mmCIF file with all atom_site columns, C-alpha atoms and ligand atoms in Angstrom:
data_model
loop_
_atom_site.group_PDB
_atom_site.id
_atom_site.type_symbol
_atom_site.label_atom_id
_atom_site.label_alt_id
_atom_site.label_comp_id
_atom_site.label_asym_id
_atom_site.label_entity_id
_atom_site.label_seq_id
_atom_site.pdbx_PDB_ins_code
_atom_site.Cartn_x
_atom_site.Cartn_y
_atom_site.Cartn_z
_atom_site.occupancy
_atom_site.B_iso_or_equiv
_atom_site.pdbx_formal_charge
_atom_site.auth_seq_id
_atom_site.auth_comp_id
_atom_site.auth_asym_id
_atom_site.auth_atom_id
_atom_site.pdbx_PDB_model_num
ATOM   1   C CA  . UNK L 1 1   ? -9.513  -2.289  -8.554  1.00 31.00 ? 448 UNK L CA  1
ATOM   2   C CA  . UNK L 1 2   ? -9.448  -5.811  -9.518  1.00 35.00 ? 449 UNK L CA  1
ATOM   3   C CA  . UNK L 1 3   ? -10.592 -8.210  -6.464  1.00 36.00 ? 450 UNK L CA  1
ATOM   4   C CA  . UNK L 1 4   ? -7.315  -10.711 -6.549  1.00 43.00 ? 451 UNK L CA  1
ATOM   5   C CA  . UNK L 1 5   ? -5.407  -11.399 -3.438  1.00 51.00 ? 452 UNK L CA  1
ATOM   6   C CA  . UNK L 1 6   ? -3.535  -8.992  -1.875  1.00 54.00 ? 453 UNK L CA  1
ATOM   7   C CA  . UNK L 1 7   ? -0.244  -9.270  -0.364  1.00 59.00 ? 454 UNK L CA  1
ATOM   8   C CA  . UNK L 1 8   ? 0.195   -7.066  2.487   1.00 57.00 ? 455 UNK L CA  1
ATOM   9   C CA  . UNK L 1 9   ? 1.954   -6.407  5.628   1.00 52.00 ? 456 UNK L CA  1
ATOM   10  C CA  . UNK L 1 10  ? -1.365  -4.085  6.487   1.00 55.00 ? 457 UNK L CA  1
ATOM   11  C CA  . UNK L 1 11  ? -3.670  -6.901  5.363   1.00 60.00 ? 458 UNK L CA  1
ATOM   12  C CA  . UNK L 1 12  ? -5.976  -5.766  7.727   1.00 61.00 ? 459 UNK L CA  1
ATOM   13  C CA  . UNK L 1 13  ? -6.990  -3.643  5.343   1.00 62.00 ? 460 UNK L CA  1
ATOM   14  C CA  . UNK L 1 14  ? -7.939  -5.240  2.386   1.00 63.00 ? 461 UNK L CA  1
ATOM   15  C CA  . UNK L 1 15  ? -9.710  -7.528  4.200   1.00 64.00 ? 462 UNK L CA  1
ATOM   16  C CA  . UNK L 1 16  ? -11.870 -4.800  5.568   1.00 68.00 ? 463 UNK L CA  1
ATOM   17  C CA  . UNK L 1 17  ? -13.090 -4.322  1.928   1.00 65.00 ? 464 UNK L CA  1
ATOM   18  C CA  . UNK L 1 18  ? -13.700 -7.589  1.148   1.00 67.00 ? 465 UNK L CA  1
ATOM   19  C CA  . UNK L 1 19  ? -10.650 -8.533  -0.281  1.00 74.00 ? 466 UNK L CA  1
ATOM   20  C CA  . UNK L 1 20  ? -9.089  -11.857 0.248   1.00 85.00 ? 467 UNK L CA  1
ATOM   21  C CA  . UNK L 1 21  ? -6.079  -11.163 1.864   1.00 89.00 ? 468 UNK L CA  1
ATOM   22  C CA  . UNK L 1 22  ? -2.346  -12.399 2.998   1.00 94.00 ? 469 UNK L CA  1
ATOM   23  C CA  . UNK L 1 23  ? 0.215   -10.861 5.575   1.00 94.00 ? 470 UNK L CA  1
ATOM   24  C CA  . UNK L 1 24  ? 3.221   -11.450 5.483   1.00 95.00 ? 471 UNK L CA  1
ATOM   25  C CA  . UNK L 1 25  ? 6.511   -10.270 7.903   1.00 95.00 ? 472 UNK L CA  1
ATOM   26  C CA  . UNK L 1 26  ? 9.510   -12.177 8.379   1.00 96.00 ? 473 UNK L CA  1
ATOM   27  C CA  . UNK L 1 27  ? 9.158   -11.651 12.236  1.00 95.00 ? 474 UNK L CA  1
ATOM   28  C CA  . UNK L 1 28  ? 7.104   -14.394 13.457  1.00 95.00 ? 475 UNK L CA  1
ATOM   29  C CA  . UNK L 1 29  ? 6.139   -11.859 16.616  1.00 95.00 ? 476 UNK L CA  1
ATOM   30  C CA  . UNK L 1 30  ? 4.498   -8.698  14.090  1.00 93.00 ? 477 UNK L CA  1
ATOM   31  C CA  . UNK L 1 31  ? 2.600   -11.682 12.499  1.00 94.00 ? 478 UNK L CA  1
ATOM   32  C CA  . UNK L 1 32  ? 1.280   -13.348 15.794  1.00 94.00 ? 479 UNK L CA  1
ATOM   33  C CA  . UNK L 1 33  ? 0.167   -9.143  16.753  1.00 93.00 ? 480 UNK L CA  1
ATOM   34  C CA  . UNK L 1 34  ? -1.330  -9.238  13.232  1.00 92.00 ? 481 UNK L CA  1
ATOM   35  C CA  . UNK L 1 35  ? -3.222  -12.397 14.011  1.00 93.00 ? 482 UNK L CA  1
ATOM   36  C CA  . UNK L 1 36  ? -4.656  -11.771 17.170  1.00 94.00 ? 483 UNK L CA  1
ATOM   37  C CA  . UNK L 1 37  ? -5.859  -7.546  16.001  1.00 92.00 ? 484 UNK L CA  1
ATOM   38  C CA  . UNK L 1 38  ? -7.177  -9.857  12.501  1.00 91.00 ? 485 UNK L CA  1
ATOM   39  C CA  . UNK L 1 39  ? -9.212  -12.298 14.699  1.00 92.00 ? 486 UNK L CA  1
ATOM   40  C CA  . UNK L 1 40  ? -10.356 -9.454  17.219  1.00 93.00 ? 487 UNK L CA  1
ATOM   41  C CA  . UNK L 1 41  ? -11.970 -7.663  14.526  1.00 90.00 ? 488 UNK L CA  1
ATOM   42  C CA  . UNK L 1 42  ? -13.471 -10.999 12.778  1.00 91.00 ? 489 UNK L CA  1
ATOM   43  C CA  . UNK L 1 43  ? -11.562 -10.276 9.804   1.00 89.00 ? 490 UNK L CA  1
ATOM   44  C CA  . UNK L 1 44  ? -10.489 -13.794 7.544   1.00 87.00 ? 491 UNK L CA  1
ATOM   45  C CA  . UNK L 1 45  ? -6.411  -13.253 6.774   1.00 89.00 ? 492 UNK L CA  1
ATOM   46  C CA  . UNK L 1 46  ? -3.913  -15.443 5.903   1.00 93.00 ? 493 UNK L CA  1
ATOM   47  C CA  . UNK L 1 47  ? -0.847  -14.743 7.689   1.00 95.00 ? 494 UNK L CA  1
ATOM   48  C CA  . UNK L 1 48  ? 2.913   -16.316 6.909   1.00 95.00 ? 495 UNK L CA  1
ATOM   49  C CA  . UNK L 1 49  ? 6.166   -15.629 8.750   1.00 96.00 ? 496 UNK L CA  1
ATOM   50  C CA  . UNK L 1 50  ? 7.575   -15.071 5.193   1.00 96.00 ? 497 UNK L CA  1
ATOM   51  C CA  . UNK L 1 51  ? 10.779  -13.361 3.476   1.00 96.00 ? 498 UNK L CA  1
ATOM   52  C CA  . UNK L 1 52  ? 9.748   -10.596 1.617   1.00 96.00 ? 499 UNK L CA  1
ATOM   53  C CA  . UNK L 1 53  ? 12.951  -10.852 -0.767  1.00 97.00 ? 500 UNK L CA  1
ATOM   54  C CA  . UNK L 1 54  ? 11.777  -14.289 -1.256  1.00 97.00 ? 501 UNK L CA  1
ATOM   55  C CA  . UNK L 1 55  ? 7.969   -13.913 -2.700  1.00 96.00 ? 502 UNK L CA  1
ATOM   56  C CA  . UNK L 1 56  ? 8.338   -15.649 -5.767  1.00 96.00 ? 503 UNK L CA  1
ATOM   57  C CA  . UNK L 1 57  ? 8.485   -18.727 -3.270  1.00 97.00 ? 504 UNK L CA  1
ATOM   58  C CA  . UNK L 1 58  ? 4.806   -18.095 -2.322  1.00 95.00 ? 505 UNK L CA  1
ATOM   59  C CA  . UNK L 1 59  ? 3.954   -20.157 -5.608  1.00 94.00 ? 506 UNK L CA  1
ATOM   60  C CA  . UNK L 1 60  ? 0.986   -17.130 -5.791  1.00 93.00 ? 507 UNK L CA  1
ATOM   61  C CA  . UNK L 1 61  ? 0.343   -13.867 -7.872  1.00 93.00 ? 508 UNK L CA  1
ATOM   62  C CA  . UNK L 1 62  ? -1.480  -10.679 -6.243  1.00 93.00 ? 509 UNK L CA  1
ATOM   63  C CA  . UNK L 1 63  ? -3.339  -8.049  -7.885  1.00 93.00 ? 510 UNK L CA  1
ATOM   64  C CA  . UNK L 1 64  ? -2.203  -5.490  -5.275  1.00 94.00 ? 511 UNK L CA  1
ATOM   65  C CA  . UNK L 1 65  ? 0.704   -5.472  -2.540  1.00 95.00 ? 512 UNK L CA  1
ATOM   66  C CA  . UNK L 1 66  ? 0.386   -3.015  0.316   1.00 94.00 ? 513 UNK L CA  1
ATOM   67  C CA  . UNK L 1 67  ? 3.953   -2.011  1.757   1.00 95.00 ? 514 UNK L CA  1
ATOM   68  C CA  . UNK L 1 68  ? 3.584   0.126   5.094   1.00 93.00 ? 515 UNK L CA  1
ATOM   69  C CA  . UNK L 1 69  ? 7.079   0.549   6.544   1.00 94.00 ? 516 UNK L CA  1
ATOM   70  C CA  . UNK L 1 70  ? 9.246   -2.120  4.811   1.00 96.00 ? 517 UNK L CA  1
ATOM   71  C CA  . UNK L 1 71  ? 11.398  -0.620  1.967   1.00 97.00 ? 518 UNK L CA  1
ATOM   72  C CA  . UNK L 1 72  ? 12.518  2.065   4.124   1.00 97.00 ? 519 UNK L CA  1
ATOM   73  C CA  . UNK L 1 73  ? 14.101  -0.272  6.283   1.00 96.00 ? 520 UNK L CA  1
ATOM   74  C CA  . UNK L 1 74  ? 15.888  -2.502  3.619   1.00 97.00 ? 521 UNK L CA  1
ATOM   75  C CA  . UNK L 1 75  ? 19.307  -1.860  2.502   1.00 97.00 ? 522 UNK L CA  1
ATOM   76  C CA  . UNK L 1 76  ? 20.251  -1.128  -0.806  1.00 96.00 ? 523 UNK L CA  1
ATOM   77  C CA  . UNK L 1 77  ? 20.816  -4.466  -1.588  1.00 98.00 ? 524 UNK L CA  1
ATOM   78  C CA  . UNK L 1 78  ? 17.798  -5.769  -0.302  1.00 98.00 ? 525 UNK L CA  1
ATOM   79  C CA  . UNK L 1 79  ? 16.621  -3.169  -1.945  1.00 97.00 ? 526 UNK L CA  1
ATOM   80  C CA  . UNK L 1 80  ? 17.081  -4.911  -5.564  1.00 98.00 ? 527 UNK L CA  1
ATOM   81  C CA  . UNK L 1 81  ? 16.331  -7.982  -4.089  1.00 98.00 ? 528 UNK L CA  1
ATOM   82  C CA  . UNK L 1 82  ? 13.031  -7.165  -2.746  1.00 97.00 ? 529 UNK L CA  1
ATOM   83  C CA  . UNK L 1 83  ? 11.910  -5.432  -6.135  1.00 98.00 ? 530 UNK L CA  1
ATOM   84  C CA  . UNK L 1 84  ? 12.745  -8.664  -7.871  1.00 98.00 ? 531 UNK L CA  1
ATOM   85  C CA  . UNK L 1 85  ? 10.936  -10.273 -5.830  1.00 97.00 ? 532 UNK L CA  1
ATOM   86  C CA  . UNK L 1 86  ? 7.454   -8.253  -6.236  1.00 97.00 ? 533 UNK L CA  1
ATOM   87  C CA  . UNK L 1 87  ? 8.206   -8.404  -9.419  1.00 97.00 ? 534 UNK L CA  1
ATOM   88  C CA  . UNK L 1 88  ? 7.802   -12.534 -9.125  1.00 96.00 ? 535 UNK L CA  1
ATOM   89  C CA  . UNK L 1 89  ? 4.127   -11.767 -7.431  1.00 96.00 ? 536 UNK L CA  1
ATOM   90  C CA  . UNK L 1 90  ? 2.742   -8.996  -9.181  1.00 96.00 ? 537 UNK L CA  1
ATOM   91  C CA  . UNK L 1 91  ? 0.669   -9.514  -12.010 1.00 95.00 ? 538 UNK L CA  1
ATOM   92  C CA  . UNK L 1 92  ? 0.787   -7.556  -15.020 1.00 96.00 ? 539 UNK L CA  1
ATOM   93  C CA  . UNK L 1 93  ? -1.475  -4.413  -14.691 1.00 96.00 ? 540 UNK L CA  1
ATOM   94  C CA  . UNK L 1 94  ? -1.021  -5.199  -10.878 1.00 96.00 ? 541 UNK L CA  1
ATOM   95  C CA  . UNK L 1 95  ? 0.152   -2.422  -8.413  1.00 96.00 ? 542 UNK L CA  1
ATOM   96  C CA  . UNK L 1 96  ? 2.356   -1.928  -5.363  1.00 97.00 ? 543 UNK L CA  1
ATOM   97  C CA  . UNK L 1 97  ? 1.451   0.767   -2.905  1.00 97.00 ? 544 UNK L CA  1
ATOM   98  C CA  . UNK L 1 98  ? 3.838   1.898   -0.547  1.00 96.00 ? 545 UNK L CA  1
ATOM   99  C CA  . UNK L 1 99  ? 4.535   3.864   2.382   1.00 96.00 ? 546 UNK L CA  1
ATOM   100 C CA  . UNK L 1 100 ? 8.006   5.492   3.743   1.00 97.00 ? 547 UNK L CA  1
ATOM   101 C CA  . UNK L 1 101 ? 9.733   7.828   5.497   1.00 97.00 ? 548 UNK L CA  1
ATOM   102 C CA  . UNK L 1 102 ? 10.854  10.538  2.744   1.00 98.00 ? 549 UNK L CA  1
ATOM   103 C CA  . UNK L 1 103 ? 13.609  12.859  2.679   1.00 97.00 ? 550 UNK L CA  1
ATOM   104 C CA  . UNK L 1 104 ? 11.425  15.754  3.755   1.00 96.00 ? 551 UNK L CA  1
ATOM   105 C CA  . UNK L 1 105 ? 11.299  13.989  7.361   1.00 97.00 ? 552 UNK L CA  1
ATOM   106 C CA  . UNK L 1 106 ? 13.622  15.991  9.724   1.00 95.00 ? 553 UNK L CA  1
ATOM   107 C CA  . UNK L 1 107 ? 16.432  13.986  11.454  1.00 93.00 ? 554 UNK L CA  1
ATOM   108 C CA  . UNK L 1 108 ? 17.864  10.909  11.360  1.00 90.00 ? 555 UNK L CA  1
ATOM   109 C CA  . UNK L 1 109 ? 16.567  8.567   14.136  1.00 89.00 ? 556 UNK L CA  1
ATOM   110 C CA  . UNK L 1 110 ? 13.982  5.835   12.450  1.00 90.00 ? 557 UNK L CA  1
ATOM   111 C CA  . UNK L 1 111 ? 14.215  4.197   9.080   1.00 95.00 ? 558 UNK L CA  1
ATOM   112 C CA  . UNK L 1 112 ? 16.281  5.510   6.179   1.00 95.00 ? 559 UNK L CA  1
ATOM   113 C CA  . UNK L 1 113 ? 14.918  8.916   4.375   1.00 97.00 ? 560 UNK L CA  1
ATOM   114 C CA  . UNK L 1 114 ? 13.540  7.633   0.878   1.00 98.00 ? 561 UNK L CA  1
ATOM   115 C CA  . UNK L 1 115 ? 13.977  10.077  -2.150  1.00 98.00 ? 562 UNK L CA  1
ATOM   116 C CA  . UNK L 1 116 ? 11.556  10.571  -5.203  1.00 98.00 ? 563 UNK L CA  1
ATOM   117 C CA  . UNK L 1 117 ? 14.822  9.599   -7.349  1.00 98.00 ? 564 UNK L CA  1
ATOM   118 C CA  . UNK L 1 118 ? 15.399  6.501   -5.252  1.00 98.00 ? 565 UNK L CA  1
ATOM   119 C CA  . UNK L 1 119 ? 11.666  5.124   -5.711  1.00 98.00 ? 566 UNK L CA  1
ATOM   120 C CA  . UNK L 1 120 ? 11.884  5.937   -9.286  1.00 98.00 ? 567 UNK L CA  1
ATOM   121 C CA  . UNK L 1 121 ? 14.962  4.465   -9.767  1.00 98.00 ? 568 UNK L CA  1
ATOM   122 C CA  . UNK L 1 122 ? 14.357  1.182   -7.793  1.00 98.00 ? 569 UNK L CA  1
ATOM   123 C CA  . UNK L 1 123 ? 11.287  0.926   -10.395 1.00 98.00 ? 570 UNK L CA  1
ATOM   124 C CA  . UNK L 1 124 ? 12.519  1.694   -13.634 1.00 98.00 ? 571 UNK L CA  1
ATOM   125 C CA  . UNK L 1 125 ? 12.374  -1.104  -15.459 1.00 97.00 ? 572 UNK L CA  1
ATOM   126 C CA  . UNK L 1 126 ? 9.162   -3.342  -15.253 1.00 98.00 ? 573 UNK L CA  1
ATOM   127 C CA  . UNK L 1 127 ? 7.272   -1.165  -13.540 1.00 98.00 ? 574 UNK L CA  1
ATOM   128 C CA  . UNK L 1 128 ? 5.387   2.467   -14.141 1.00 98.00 ? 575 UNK L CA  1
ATOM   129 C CA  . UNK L 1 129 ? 5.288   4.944   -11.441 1.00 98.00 ? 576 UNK L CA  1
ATOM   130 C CA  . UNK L 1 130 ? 1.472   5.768   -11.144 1.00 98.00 ? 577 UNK L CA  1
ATOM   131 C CA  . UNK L 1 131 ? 2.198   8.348   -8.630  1.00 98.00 ? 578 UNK L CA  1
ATOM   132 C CA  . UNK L 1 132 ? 4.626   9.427   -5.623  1.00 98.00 ? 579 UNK L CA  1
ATOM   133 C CA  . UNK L 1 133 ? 2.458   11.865  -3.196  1.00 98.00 ? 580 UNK L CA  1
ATOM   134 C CA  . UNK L 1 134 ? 3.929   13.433  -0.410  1.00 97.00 ? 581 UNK L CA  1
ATOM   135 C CA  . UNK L 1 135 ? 1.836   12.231  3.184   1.00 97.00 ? 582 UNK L CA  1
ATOM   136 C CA  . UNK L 1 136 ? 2.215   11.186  7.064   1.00 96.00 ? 583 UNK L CA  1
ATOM   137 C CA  . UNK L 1 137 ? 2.892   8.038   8.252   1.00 94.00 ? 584 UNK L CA  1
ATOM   138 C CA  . UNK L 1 138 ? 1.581   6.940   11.382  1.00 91.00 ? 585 UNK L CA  1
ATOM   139 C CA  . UNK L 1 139 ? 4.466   6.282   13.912  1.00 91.00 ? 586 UNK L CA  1
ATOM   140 C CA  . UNK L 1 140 ? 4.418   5.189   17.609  1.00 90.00 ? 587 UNK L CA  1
ATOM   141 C CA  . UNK L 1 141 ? 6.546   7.825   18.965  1.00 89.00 ? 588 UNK L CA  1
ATOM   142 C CA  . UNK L 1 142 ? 5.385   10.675  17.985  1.00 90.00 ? 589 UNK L CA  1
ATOM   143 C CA  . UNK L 1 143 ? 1.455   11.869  17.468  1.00 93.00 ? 590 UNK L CA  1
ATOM   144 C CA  . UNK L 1 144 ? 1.984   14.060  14.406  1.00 93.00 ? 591 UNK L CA  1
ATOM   145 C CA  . UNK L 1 145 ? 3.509   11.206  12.474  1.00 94.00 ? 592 UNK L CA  1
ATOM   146 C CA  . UNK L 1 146 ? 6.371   11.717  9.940   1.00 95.00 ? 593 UNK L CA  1
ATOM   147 C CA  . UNK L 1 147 ? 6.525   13.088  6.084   1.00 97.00 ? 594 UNK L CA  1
ATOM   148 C CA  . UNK L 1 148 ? 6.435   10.025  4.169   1.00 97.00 ? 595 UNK L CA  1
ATOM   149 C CA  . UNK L 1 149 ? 5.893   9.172   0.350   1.00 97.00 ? 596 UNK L CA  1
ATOM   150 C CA  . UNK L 1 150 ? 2.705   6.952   -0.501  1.00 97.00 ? 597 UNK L CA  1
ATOM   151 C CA  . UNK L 1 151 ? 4.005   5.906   -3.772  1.00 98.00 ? 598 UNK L CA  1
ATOM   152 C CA  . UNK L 1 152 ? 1.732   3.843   -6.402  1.00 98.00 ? 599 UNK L CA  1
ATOM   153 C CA  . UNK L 1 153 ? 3.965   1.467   -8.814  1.00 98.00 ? 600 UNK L CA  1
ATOM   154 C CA  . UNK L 1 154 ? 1.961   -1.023  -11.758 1.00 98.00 ? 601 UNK L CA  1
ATOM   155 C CA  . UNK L 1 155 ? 3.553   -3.568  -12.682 1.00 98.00 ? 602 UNK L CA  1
ATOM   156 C CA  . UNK L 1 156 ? 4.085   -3.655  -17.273 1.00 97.00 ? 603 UNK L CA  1
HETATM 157 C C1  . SAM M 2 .   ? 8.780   -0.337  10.282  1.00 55.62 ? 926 SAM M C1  1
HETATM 158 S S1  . SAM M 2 .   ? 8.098   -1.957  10.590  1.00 55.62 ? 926 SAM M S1  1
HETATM 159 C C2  . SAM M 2 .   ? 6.501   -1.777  9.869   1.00 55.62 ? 926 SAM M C2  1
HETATM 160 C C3  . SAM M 2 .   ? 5.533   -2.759  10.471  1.00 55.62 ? 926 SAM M C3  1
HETATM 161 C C4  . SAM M 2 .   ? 4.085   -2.680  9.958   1.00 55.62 ? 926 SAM M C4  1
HETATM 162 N N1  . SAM M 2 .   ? 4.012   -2.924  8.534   1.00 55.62 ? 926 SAM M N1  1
HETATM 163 C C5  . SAM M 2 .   ? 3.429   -1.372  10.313  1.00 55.62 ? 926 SAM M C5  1
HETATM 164 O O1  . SAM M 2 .   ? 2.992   -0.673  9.424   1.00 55.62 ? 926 SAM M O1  1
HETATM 165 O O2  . SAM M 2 .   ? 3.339   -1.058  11.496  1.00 55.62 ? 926 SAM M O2  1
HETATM 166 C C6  . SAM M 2 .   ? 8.988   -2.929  9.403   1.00 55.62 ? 926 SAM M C6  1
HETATM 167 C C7  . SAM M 2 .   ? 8.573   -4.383  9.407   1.00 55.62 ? 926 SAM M C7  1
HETATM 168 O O3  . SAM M 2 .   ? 9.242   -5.009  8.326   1.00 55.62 ? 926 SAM M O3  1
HETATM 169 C C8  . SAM M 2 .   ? 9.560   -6.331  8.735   1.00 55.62 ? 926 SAM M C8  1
HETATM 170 N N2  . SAM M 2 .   ? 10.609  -6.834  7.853   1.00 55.62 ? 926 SAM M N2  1
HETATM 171 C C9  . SAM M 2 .   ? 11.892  -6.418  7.767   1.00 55.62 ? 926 SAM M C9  1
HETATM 172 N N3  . SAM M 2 .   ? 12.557  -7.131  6.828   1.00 55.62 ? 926 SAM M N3  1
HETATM 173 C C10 . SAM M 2 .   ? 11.654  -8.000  6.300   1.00 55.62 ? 926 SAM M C10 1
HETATM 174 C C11 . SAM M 2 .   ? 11.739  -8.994  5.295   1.00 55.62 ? 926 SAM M C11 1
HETATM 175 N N4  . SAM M 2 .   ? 12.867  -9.242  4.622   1.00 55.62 ? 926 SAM M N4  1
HETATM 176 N N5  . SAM M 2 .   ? 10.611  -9.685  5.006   1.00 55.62 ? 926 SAM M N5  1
HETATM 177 C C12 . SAM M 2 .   ? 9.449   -9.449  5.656   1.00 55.62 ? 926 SAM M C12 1
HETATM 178 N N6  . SAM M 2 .   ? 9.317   -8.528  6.625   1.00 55.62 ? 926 SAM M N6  1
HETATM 179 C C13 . SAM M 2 .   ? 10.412  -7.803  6.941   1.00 55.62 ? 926 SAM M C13 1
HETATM 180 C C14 . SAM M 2 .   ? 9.958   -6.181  10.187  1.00 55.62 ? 926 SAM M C14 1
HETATM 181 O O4  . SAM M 2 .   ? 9.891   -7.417  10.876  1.00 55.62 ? 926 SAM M O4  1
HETATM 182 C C15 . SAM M 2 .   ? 8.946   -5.157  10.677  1.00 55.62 ? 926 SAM M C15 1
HETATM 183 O O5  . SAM M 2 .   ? 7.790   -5.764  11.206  1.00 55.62 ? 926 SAM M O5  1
#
C-alpha cells in the first residue's frame, strides 16, 4: 500500500496506521462524532462536512478511499454520480474499498441490498474489480451484524 492520503468516512482508521488521513460526511453531526472519537484517541484527521458526489471539488487525489456504509444508501442516480466522482479523486493504481449491505442480508429494513452485478456494473469502466468478498458489517441494532460485501475496486 502506497502511503498517500486517504479519503474516508472511517478515517479513523488509516490514521491508526500512520496514514494521513481525511473524513468526510455530508452531515455536519457524523463529522463533529468523528471529531471528538479522532481527538479522544489522539489520532491527527482532517475532517470536512463534504458531498461525496462532489469530490472532485476537494482540489486533492487519494491513494485509497474507505467507504463503510455510503453506497448502500445512495440512489441509483447518486449512484453514477458518486462513482464519477471517486473517479475525480482516485489516482491511477489507487483503490476504493467498500462496505454494504448485500443481497444475502435477510429483510428489508436498513439500507438497500447491494448485488455482486450491481458493484460490478457501477465499476465497469475505469475501474478493475480486485475483489468482492462476502463479510459482516457492524450495525447498531443488532450484535451479529449483517451480510455485507467488502468489495476492493483500483482505479485504471
Ligand atoms: C449508514 S451511515 C454510515 C456512517 C459511517 N460511515 C459508519 O460506518 O458508521 C451513512 C452515512 O453516509 C452519509 N452520507 C449520505 N449521503 C452522503 C453524501 N452525499 N456525501 C457524504 N456523506 C453522505 C450519511 O450522513 C451517513 O453518515
Amino acid at each position: 500500500m502506497r502511503s498517500g492520503p486517504w479519503v474516508a468516512p472511517r478515517p479513523r482508521l488509516a490514521a491508526t496506521l500512520g496514514q494521513e488521513a481525511l473524513g468526510v460526511d455530508i452531515a455536519p453531526r457524523a463529522i463533529e462524532q468523528a471529531e471528538a472519537k479522532a481527538a479522544d484517541r489522539g489520532l491527527e484527521v482532517r475532517f470536512l462536512v463534504w458531498d461525496a458526489l462532489r469530490l472532485a471539488e476537494l482540489g486533492e487525489q487519494f491513494d485509497t478511499v474507505l467507504d463503510c456504509g455510503l453506497f448502500h444508501v445512495l440512489d441509483d442516480a447518486d449512484r453514477v454520480r458518486f462513482v464519477h466522482s471517486l473517479a475525480a479523486v482516485v489516482l491511477p493504481g489507487g483503490r476504493y474499498h467498500m462496505l454494504c449491505f448485500s443481497d444475502r442480508q435477510p429483510g428489508e429494513s436498513g439500507p438497500r441490498r447491494i448485488t455482486q452485478g450491481e458493484i460490478r456494473t457501477s465499476f465497469a469502466e475505469g475501474w478493475d474489480i480486485d475483489s468482492i468478498e462476502p463479510t459482516v458489517i457492524e450495525v447498531t441494532y443488532d450484535p451479529s451484524g449483517a451480510l455485507a460485501w467488502h468489495a476492493v475496486v483500483a482505479r485504471t
